[in-house]
C-alpha positions as a printed NumPy array, in Angstrom:
array([[ -9.459,  28.548,  -9.01 ],
       [-10.792,  28.508, -12.546],
       [ -8.628,  26.515, -14.915],
       [ -6.864,  28.362, -17.702],
       [ -6.796,  27.005, -21.291],
       [ -4.471,  24.047, -21.313],
       [ -1.139,  24.278, -23.086],
       [ -0.594,  22.685, -26.464],
       [  0.418,  19.026, -26.391],
       [  3.933,  18.065, -27.304],
       [  4.476,  16.122, -30.54 ],
       [  4.77 ,  12.72 , -28.856],
       [  1.339,  11.123, -28.763],
       [ -0.183,   7.813, -27.664],
       [ -1.24 ,   5.492, -30.476],
       [ -4.805,   4.173, -30.312],
       [ -4.451,   0.411, -30.749],
       [ -8.035,  -0.771, -30.481],
       [-11.531,  -0.13 , -29.213],
       [-13.535,  -2.701, -27.276],
       [-17.261,  -2.075, -27.672],
       [-20.366,  -4.015, -26.702],
       [-21.227,  -3.071, -23.111],
       [-24.773,  -1.806, -22.592],
       [-23.889,   0.527, -19.709],
       [-20.877,   2.331, -18.217],
       [-17.728,   0.198, -17.966],
       [-16.766,   0.934, -14.354],
       [-13.42 ,  -0.843, -14.407],
       [-11.27 ,  -2.924, -16.749],
       [ -7.775,  -4.419, -16.823],
       [ -5.312,  -5.653, -19.415],
       [ -4.556,  -9.378, -19.097],
       [ -0.753,  -9.699, -18.783],
       [  0.988, -11.693, -21.541],
       [ -2.306, -12.053, -23.39 ],
       [ -4.159, -10.009, -25.986],
       [ -7.046,  -9.788, -23.571],
       [ -9.107,  -7.434, -21.409],
       [-11.302,  -8.081, -18.364],
       [-14.163,  -5.641, -17.763],
       [-17.006,  -5.132, -15.294],
       [-19.977,  -2.958, -16.142],
       [-23.046,  -1.269, -14.769],
       [-25.036,  -3.633, -17.023],
       [-24.226,  -6.419, -14.479],
       [-21.813,  -8.223, -16.813],
       [-18.302,  -9.525, -16.33 ],
       [-16.588, -10.015, -19.665],
       [-13.236, -11.373, -20.749],
       [-12.379, -10.053, -24.193],
       [ -9.762, -11.875, -26.286],
       [ -8.325, -10.587, -29.54 ],
       [ -9.351, -12.693, -32.55 ],
       [ -7.582, -13.201, -35.881],
       [ -9.728, -10.414, -37.297],
       [ -7.968,  -7.969, -34.96 ],
       [-11.163,  -7.313, -32.977],
       [-11.857,  -8.205, -29.343],
       [-14.757, -10.579, -28.691],
       [-16.04 , -11.945, -25.337],
       [-14.63 , -15.366, -24.488],
       [-16.525, -15.07 , -21.182],
       [-19.87 , -13.311, -20.705],
       [-21.136, -13.687, -17.15 ],
       [-24.174, -11.918, -15.673],
       [-24.053, -10.949, -11.983],
       [-27.116, -10.401,  -9.737],
       [-26.325,  -6.687,  -9.349],
       [-24.427,  -3.963, -11.272],
       [-20.649,  -4.508, -11.143],
       [-18.992,  -1.476,  -9.558],
       [-15.309,  -2.491,  -9.348],
       [-12.829,  -5.353,  -9.666],
       [ -9.348,  -6.545,  -8.766],
       [ -7.471,  -9.124, -10.849],
       [ -4.381, -11.024,  -9.724],
       [ -2.576, -12.539, -12.758],
       [ -0.463, -14.974, -10.692],
       [ -3.459, -16.811,  -9.264],
       [ -5.964, -15.681, -11.951],
       [ -8.21 , -14.654,  -9.049],
       [-10.862, -12.112, -10.019],
       [-12.58 , -10.204,  -7.176],
       [-15.712,  -8.298,  -8.178],
       [-17.526,  -5.671,  -6.124],
       [-21.257,  -5.251,  -6.638],
       [-23.783,  -2.486,  -6.17 ],
       [-25.525,  -4.499,  -3.418],
       [-22.381,  -4.606,  -1.22 ],
       [-21.339,  -8.15 ,  -2.148],
       [-17.827,  -9.199,  -3.182],
       [-17.676, -12.3  ,  -5.387],
       [-14.441, -14.126,  -6.175],
       [-13.783, -16.218,  -9.263],
       [-10.859, -18.204, -10.656],
       [-10.29 , -17.856, -14.388],
       [ -9.12 , -20.837, -16.435],
       [ -5.67 , -20.793, -18.041],
       [ -7.145, -20.153, -21.489],
       [ -9.452, -17.403, -20.135],
       [-12.523, -19.141, -21.5  ],
       [-14.127, -20.059, -18.18 ],
       [-14.625, -18.507, -14.748],
       [-15.497, -20.504, -11.627],
       [-17.123, -18.97 ,  -8.57 ],
       [-15.073, -19.57 ,  -5.417],
       [-17.035, -17.593,  -2.822],
       [-19.205, -14.54 ,  -2.211],
       [-19.551, -12.52 ,   0.962],
       [-21.412,  -9.445,   2.132],
       [-18.591,  -6.961,   2.638],
       [-20.67 ,  -3.77 ,   2.749],
       [-24.213,  -2.558,   3.308],
       [-24.236,  -0.675,  -0.005],
       [-22.25 ,  -0.294,  -3.224],
       [-18.643,  -1.513,  -3.156],
       [-16.453,   1.316,  -4.448],
       [-12.905,  -0.117,  -4.511],
       [-11.263,  -3.546,  -4.092],
       [ -7.632,  -4.581,  -3.634],
       [ -6.471,  -8.202,  -3.452],
       [ -3.189,  -8.585,  -1.525],
       [ -1.64 , -11.948,  -2.396],
       [  1.128, -11.705,   0.216],
       [ -1.403, -11.541,   3.078],
       [ -4.312, -13.316,   1.375],
       [ -6.41 , -10.246,   2.138],
       [ -9.184,  -8.546,   0.205],
       [ -9.399,  -4.845,   1.05 ],
       [-12.491,  -2.856,   0.1  ],
       [-14.332,   0.421,   0.577],
       [-18.04 ,   1.084,   0.206],
       [-20.662,   3.776,   0.043],
       [-21.558,   2.743,   3.586],
       [-18.464,   4.753,   4.67 ],
       [-16.576,   1.657,   5.769],
       [-13.178,   0.257,   4.893],
       [-13.04 ,  -3.502,   5.502],
       [-10.629,  -6.351,   4.965],
       [-11.396, -10.043,   4.632],
       [ -9.444, -13.273,   4.463],
       [ -9.515, -14.348,   0.82 ],
       [ -9.242, -18.02 ,   1.787],
       [-12.102, -18.251,   4.279],
       [-14.1  , -15.166,   3.311],
       [-14.11 , -14.195,   6.986],
       [-14.216, -10.505,   7.865],
       [-11.007,  -9.584,   9.7  ],
       [-11.752,  -5.971,  10.589],
       [-13.072,  -2.598,   9.529],
       [-12.798,   1.143,   9.976],
       [-15.43 ,   3.839,   9.48 ],
       [-14.287,   6.662,   7.205],
       [-15.546,  10.256,   7.297],
       [-17.216,   9.835,   3.887],
       [-17.536,   7.336,   1.041],
       [-14.057,   6.396,  -0.18 ],
       [-13.004,   6.315,  -3.859],
       [ -9.256,   5.888,  -3.294],
       [ -7.589,   2.766,  -1.874],
       [ -3.912,   1.755,  -1.869],
       [ -1.807,  -0.625,   0.241],
       [  1.885,  -0.851,   1.116],
       [  2.857,  -4.508,   1.558],
       [  6.143,  -3.813,   3.368],
       [  4.683,  -1.737,   6.21 ],
       [  1.051,  -2.949,   6.043],
       [ -0.176,   0.622,   5.766],
       [ -3.417,   1.244,   3.902],
       [ -4.298,   4.614,   2.346],
       [ -7.977,   5.551,   2.068],
       [ -9.094,   8.702,   0.222],
       [-12.691,   9.856,   0.689],
       [-15.25 ,  12.332,  -0.64 ],
       [-14.484,  14.859,   2.124],
       [-11.032,  15.396,   0.582],
       [ -9.24 ,  13.557,   3.389],
       [ -6.658,  10.778,   3.138],
       [ -6.519,   8.364,   6.082],
       [ -3.505,   6.143,   6.795],
       [ -4.178,   2.964,   8.787],
       [ -1.798,   0.288,  10.077],
       [ -3.308,  -3.165,   9.542],
       [ -2.691,  -6.233,  11.665],
       [ -4.294,  -9.611,  11.116],
       [ -7.525,  -8.737,  12.918],
       [ -7.107,  -5.111,  14.006],
       [ -6.093,  -1.72 ,  12.679],
       [ -4.836,   1.523,  14.171],
       [ -5.076,   5.083,  12.889],
       [ -1.655,   6.447,  11.905],
       [ -2.644,   9.904,  10.657],
       [ -4.976,  11.822,   8.376],
       [ -4.162,  14.663,   6.017],
       [ -6.133,  16.957,   3.769],
       [ -4.939,  19.162,   0.942],
       [ -7.779,  19.07 ,  -1.591],
       [-10.743,  21.431,  -1.729],
       [-12.824,  18.652,  -3.308],
       [-13.262,  14.947,  -2.701],
       [-10.445,  12.472,  -3.306],
       [-11.33 ,  10.49 ,  -6.427],
       [ -8.178,   8.385,  -6.972],
       [ -4.999,   7.278,  -5.206],
       [ -1.746,   5.843,  -6.557],
       [  1.131,   4.528,  -4.41 ],
       [  4.801,   4.314,  -5.396],
       [  6.359,   1.837,  -2.907],
       [  9.898,   2.5  ,  -4.2  ],
       [ 10.002,   6.282,  -3.73 ],
       [  7.337,   5.981,  -0.995],
       [  5.215,   8.681,  -2.569],
       [  1.413,   8.815,  -2.61 ],
       [ -0.484,  10.608,  -5.371],
       [ -4.067,  11.756,  -4.82 ],
       [ -6.428,  12.999,  -7.531],
       [ -9.496,  15.048,  -6.734],
       [-12.74 ,  16.516,  -7.999],
       [-11.046,  19.915,  -7.533],
       [ -9.132,  19.094, -10.786],
       [ -5.772,  18.831,  -8.987],
       [ -3.282,  16.117,  -8.057],
       [ -1.207,  16.216,  -4.872],
       [  2.04 ,  14.325,  -4.433],
       [  2.528,  13.368,  -0.766],
       [  6.094,  12.424,   0.178],
       [  5.219,   9.854,   2.837],
       [  8.573,   8.137,   3.267],
       [ 11.245,  10.792,   3.185],
       [  9.809,  14.137,   4.16 ],
       [  6.965,  13.587,   6.621],
       [  4.02 ,  14.193,   4.365],
       [  5.306,  17.13 ,   2.311],
       [  2.622,  18.03 ,  -0.236],
       [  3.305,  19.219,  -3.784],
       [  0.418,  20.306,  -6.016],
       [  0.036,  19.446,  -9.719],
       [ -2.438,  21.334, -11.934],
       [ -3.189,  20.014, -15.416],
       [ -6.872,  19.02 , -15.754],
       [ -9.993,  20.996, -16.638],
       [-12.337,  18.611, -14.804],
       [-12.159,  16.118, -11.953],
       [ -9.303,  13.63 , -11.948],
       [-10.816,  10.157, -12.286],
       [ -7.897,   7.728, -12.188],
       [ -4.124,   7.581, -11.693],
       [ -1.375,   5.156, -12.675],
       [  2.407,   5.273, -12.257],
       [  5.21 ,   4.124, -14.573],
       [  7.933,   3.231, -12.05 ],
       [ 10.725,   2.665, -14.565],
       [ 10.484,   6.209, -15.978],
       [  9.015,   7.972, -12.917],
       [  6.059,   9.235, -14.889],
       [  2.578,   9.691, -13.509],
       [ -0.398,   9.104, -15.81 ],
       [ -3.595,  10.924, -14.851],
       [ -6.966,  10.797, -16.584],
       [-10.009,  12.959, -16.078],
       [-13.662,  13.516, -16.774],
       [-12.533,  16.043, -19.394],
       [-11.201,  13.127, -21.466],
       [ -7.654,  14.308, -20.919],
       [ -4.699,  11.965, -20.463],
       [ -1.785,  13.791, -18.854],
       [  1.677,  12.24 , -18.502],
       [  3.732,  13.959, -15.792],
       [  7.508,  13.829, -15.448],
       [  7.99 ,  13.32 , -11.699],
       [ 11.785,  13.229, -11.904],
       [ 12.04 ,  16.986, -11.244],
       [ 12.3  ,  19.132,  -8.116],
       [  9.096,  20.693,  -6.813],
       [  8.752,  23.753,  -4.572],
       [  7.431,  23.57 ,  -1.007],
       [  5.142,  26.224,   0.472],
       [  6.414,  28.319,   3.402],
       [  4.426,  29.522,   6.41 ],
       [  4.493,  33.04 ,   7.833],
       [  2.363,  35.395,   9.958],
       [  2.958,  38.277,   7.571],
       [  3.645,  38.851,   3.882],
       [  7.225,  37.862,   3.14 ],
       [  7.437,  40.656,   0.56 ],
       [  5.876,  43.766,   2.158],
       [  5.577,  42.571,   5.792],
       [  1.854,  43.351,   5.964],
       [  0.245,  41.148,   8.668],
       [ -2.127,  38.337,   7.735],
       [ -5.59 ,  38.446,   9.268],
       [ -4.798,  36.03 ,  12.138],
       [ -1.734,  38.018,  13.269],
       [ -3.585,  40.13 ,  15.839],
       [ -0.474,  41.431,  17.604],
       [  1.122,  42.918,  14.49 ],
       [ -2.243,  44.273,  13.331],
       [ -2.63 ,  46.058,  16.678],
       [  0.949,  47.319,  16.82 ],
       [  0.976,  48.616,  13.225],
       [ -2.694,  49.714,  13.22 ],
       [ -3.198,  47.862,   9.939],
       [ -5.974,  45.54 ,   8.753],
       [ -4.887,  41.938,   8.305],
       [ -4.705,  40.524,   4.798],
       [ -5.488,  37.126,   3.306],
       [ -2.507,  34.806,   2.869],
       [ -1.543,  33.455,  -0.573],
       [  1.5  ,  31.543,  -1.798],
       [  3.774,  32.203,  -4.738],
       [  3.851,  28.904,  -6.629],
       [  7.455,  29.488,  -7.713],
       [  9.388,  30.558,  -4.601],
       [  6.835,  29.194,  -2.138],
       [  6.769,  32.357,  -0.027],
       [  3.667,  33.473,   1.853],
       [  2.49 ,  36.691,   0.204],
       [ -0.488,  39.043,   0.153],
       [ -2.701,  39.597,  -2.891],
       [ -1.094,  42.919,  -3.798],
       [  2.382,  41.347,  -3.94 ],
       [  1.166,  38.395,  -6.013],
       [ -1.061,  39.965,  -8.67 ],
       [  0.635,  38.155, -11.596],
       [ -0.044,  34.731, -13.118],
       [  2.246,  32.321, -14.969],
       [  2.533,  28.662, -15.853],
       [  5.469,  26.961, -14.096],
       [  5.653,  23.409, -15.492],
       [  8.824,  22.513, -13.562],
       [  6.865,  23.163, -10.379],
       [  3.896,  21.099, -11.572],
       [  1.711,  23.974, -12.778],
       [  0.915,  23.476, -16.445],
       [ -1.807,  26.145, -16.164],
       [ -1.22 ,  29.741, -15.089],
       [ -1.116,  30.133, -11.301],
       [ -0.395,  32.856,  -8.748],
       [  3.207,  34.051,  -8.47 ],
       [  4.74 ,  36.993,  -6.671],
       [  5.66 ,  40.009,  -8.778],
       [  9.428,  39.491,  -8.543],
       [  9.194,  35.814,  -9.57 ],
       [  6.965,  36.748, -12.509],
       [  9.699,  38.992, -13.871],
       [ 12.328,  36.249, -13.508],
       [ 10.433,  33.387, -15.198],
       [ 11.836,  32.696, -18.676],
       [ 10.075,  31.28 , -21.734],
       [ 12.118,  28.087, -21.287],
       [ 10.711,  27.691, -17.766],
       [  7.19 ,  28.044, -19.181],
       [  7.71 ,  25.146, -21.626],
       [  5.433,  22.185, -20.689],
       [  7.051,  19.183, -18.995],
       [  3.832,  17.161, -19.034],
       [  2.227,  15.922, -22.239],
       [ -1.493,  16.381, -22.879],
       [ -3.676,  14.07 , -24.95 ],
       [ -7.393,  13.901, -25.7  ],
       [ -8.928,  10.436, -25.361],
       [-12.261,  11.702, -26.721],
       [-14.272,  10.02 , -23.981],
       [-15.081,  10.675, -20.327],
       [-12.601,   8.377, -18.579],
       [-13.762,   6.485, -15.506],
       [-10.763,   4.22 , -14.923],
       [ -7.302,   3.448, -16.311],
       [ -4.94 ,   0.482, -16.154],
       [ -1.305,   0.664, -17.279],
       [  0.65 ,  -2.406, -18.405],
       [  4.279,  -1.329, -17.967],
       [  5.696,  -4.446, -19.674],
       [  4.147,  -3.462, -23.003],
       [  3.599,   0.243, -22.429],
       [ -0.14 ,  -0.151, -22.978],
       [ -2.762,   2.002, -21.317],
       [ -6.392,   0.949, -20.996],
       [ -9.085,   3.586, -20.528],
       [-12.754,   2.831, -19.834],
       [-15.425,   5.488, -19.981],
       [-19.012,   6.524, -19.515],
       [-19.493,   6.091, -23.285],
       [-19.395,   2.279, -22.678],
       [-16.184,   2.012, -24.719],
       [-12.807,   0.568, -23.685],
       [ -9.775,   1.97 , -25.487],
       [ -6.278,   0.488, -25.673],
       [ -3.372,   2.879, -26.211],
       [  0.297,   2.34 , -26.984],
       [  1.989,   4.81 , -24.617],
       [  5.598,   3.994, -25.523],
       [  6.08 ,   7.217, -27.528],
       [  5.232,   9.13 , -24.339],
       [  6.556,   7.062, -21.404],
       [  9.614,   5.384, -22.906]])
């Protein structure tokens, strides 16, 4: 569905704190150093850099380290100062940063994949390093020994990776649009389930272990909220981007989802609202015309079956004739105009059309984001080789 012009942003806006410039190629991933005025970044130019804020107010590299291959991703654990870096050649290298962030020491490197490493997660509680690669494999290694503990072949290259420590479930989102849930043991894994709701590839995942909700962003411009814990995988759709969703982050204390896209948009979603579920039916729940798979009713009524649609407000299964209207329904997650049935269109008020999400233009194609909830800072890195730091407290407080 073609995206409609996005609604006007509300008056609350993020404050641009600083820009970090100097990378020669795309900054694939970066992270804010907790309790420090610092940033760690990895780039396509093969460099790992630790940027510290100087008295001048600018960020300058305290560490500049060249890797043997382009750096595709990273995972940083502040408690141990362990930095895991994924490379284009399939290698994962692990470093320990010094307390003053002026030195990094190589601990080990191991060949985790046959091609580019796409995502890394370091799990301190298990001493595991989880990773996905372009070789269509999810693997996990022991971070102490570097030994490979197990792996699982995905249906396509995976860009989304999240882990639930309590249940040892891993979530893997891939380019086919599928999300796979695996149960990990020390040296084995079992498939729990797979689900698919996107028409494009999954580009980002975000896990809320408190509400037990998984968010998936996609190249189809949408976000889906999967209620894993309470309602057996109920899926709620969110529409608010004009291009593919690149990265997701979640502010637990305010229940706000932050999504960023290739359109440069930063969208802050209020997730503390009720969302509508879609209903299933063999015929239109407005005019009772059969859908095209309902052969019995088609035969009995001598009518041609119709294509099924859903009203985004009431959730009923309807035909095209009974859902010819469009409206934004922000409370349902639709900040753009979407299909609604004719009766719902008449009942929607101007107050219900008021945006609940806030929209902001970062003015660069965002590749990755990192949110520091303690300070309310958001880091965005982009294809323009620039890292931007934002104060999000006006929006997420």
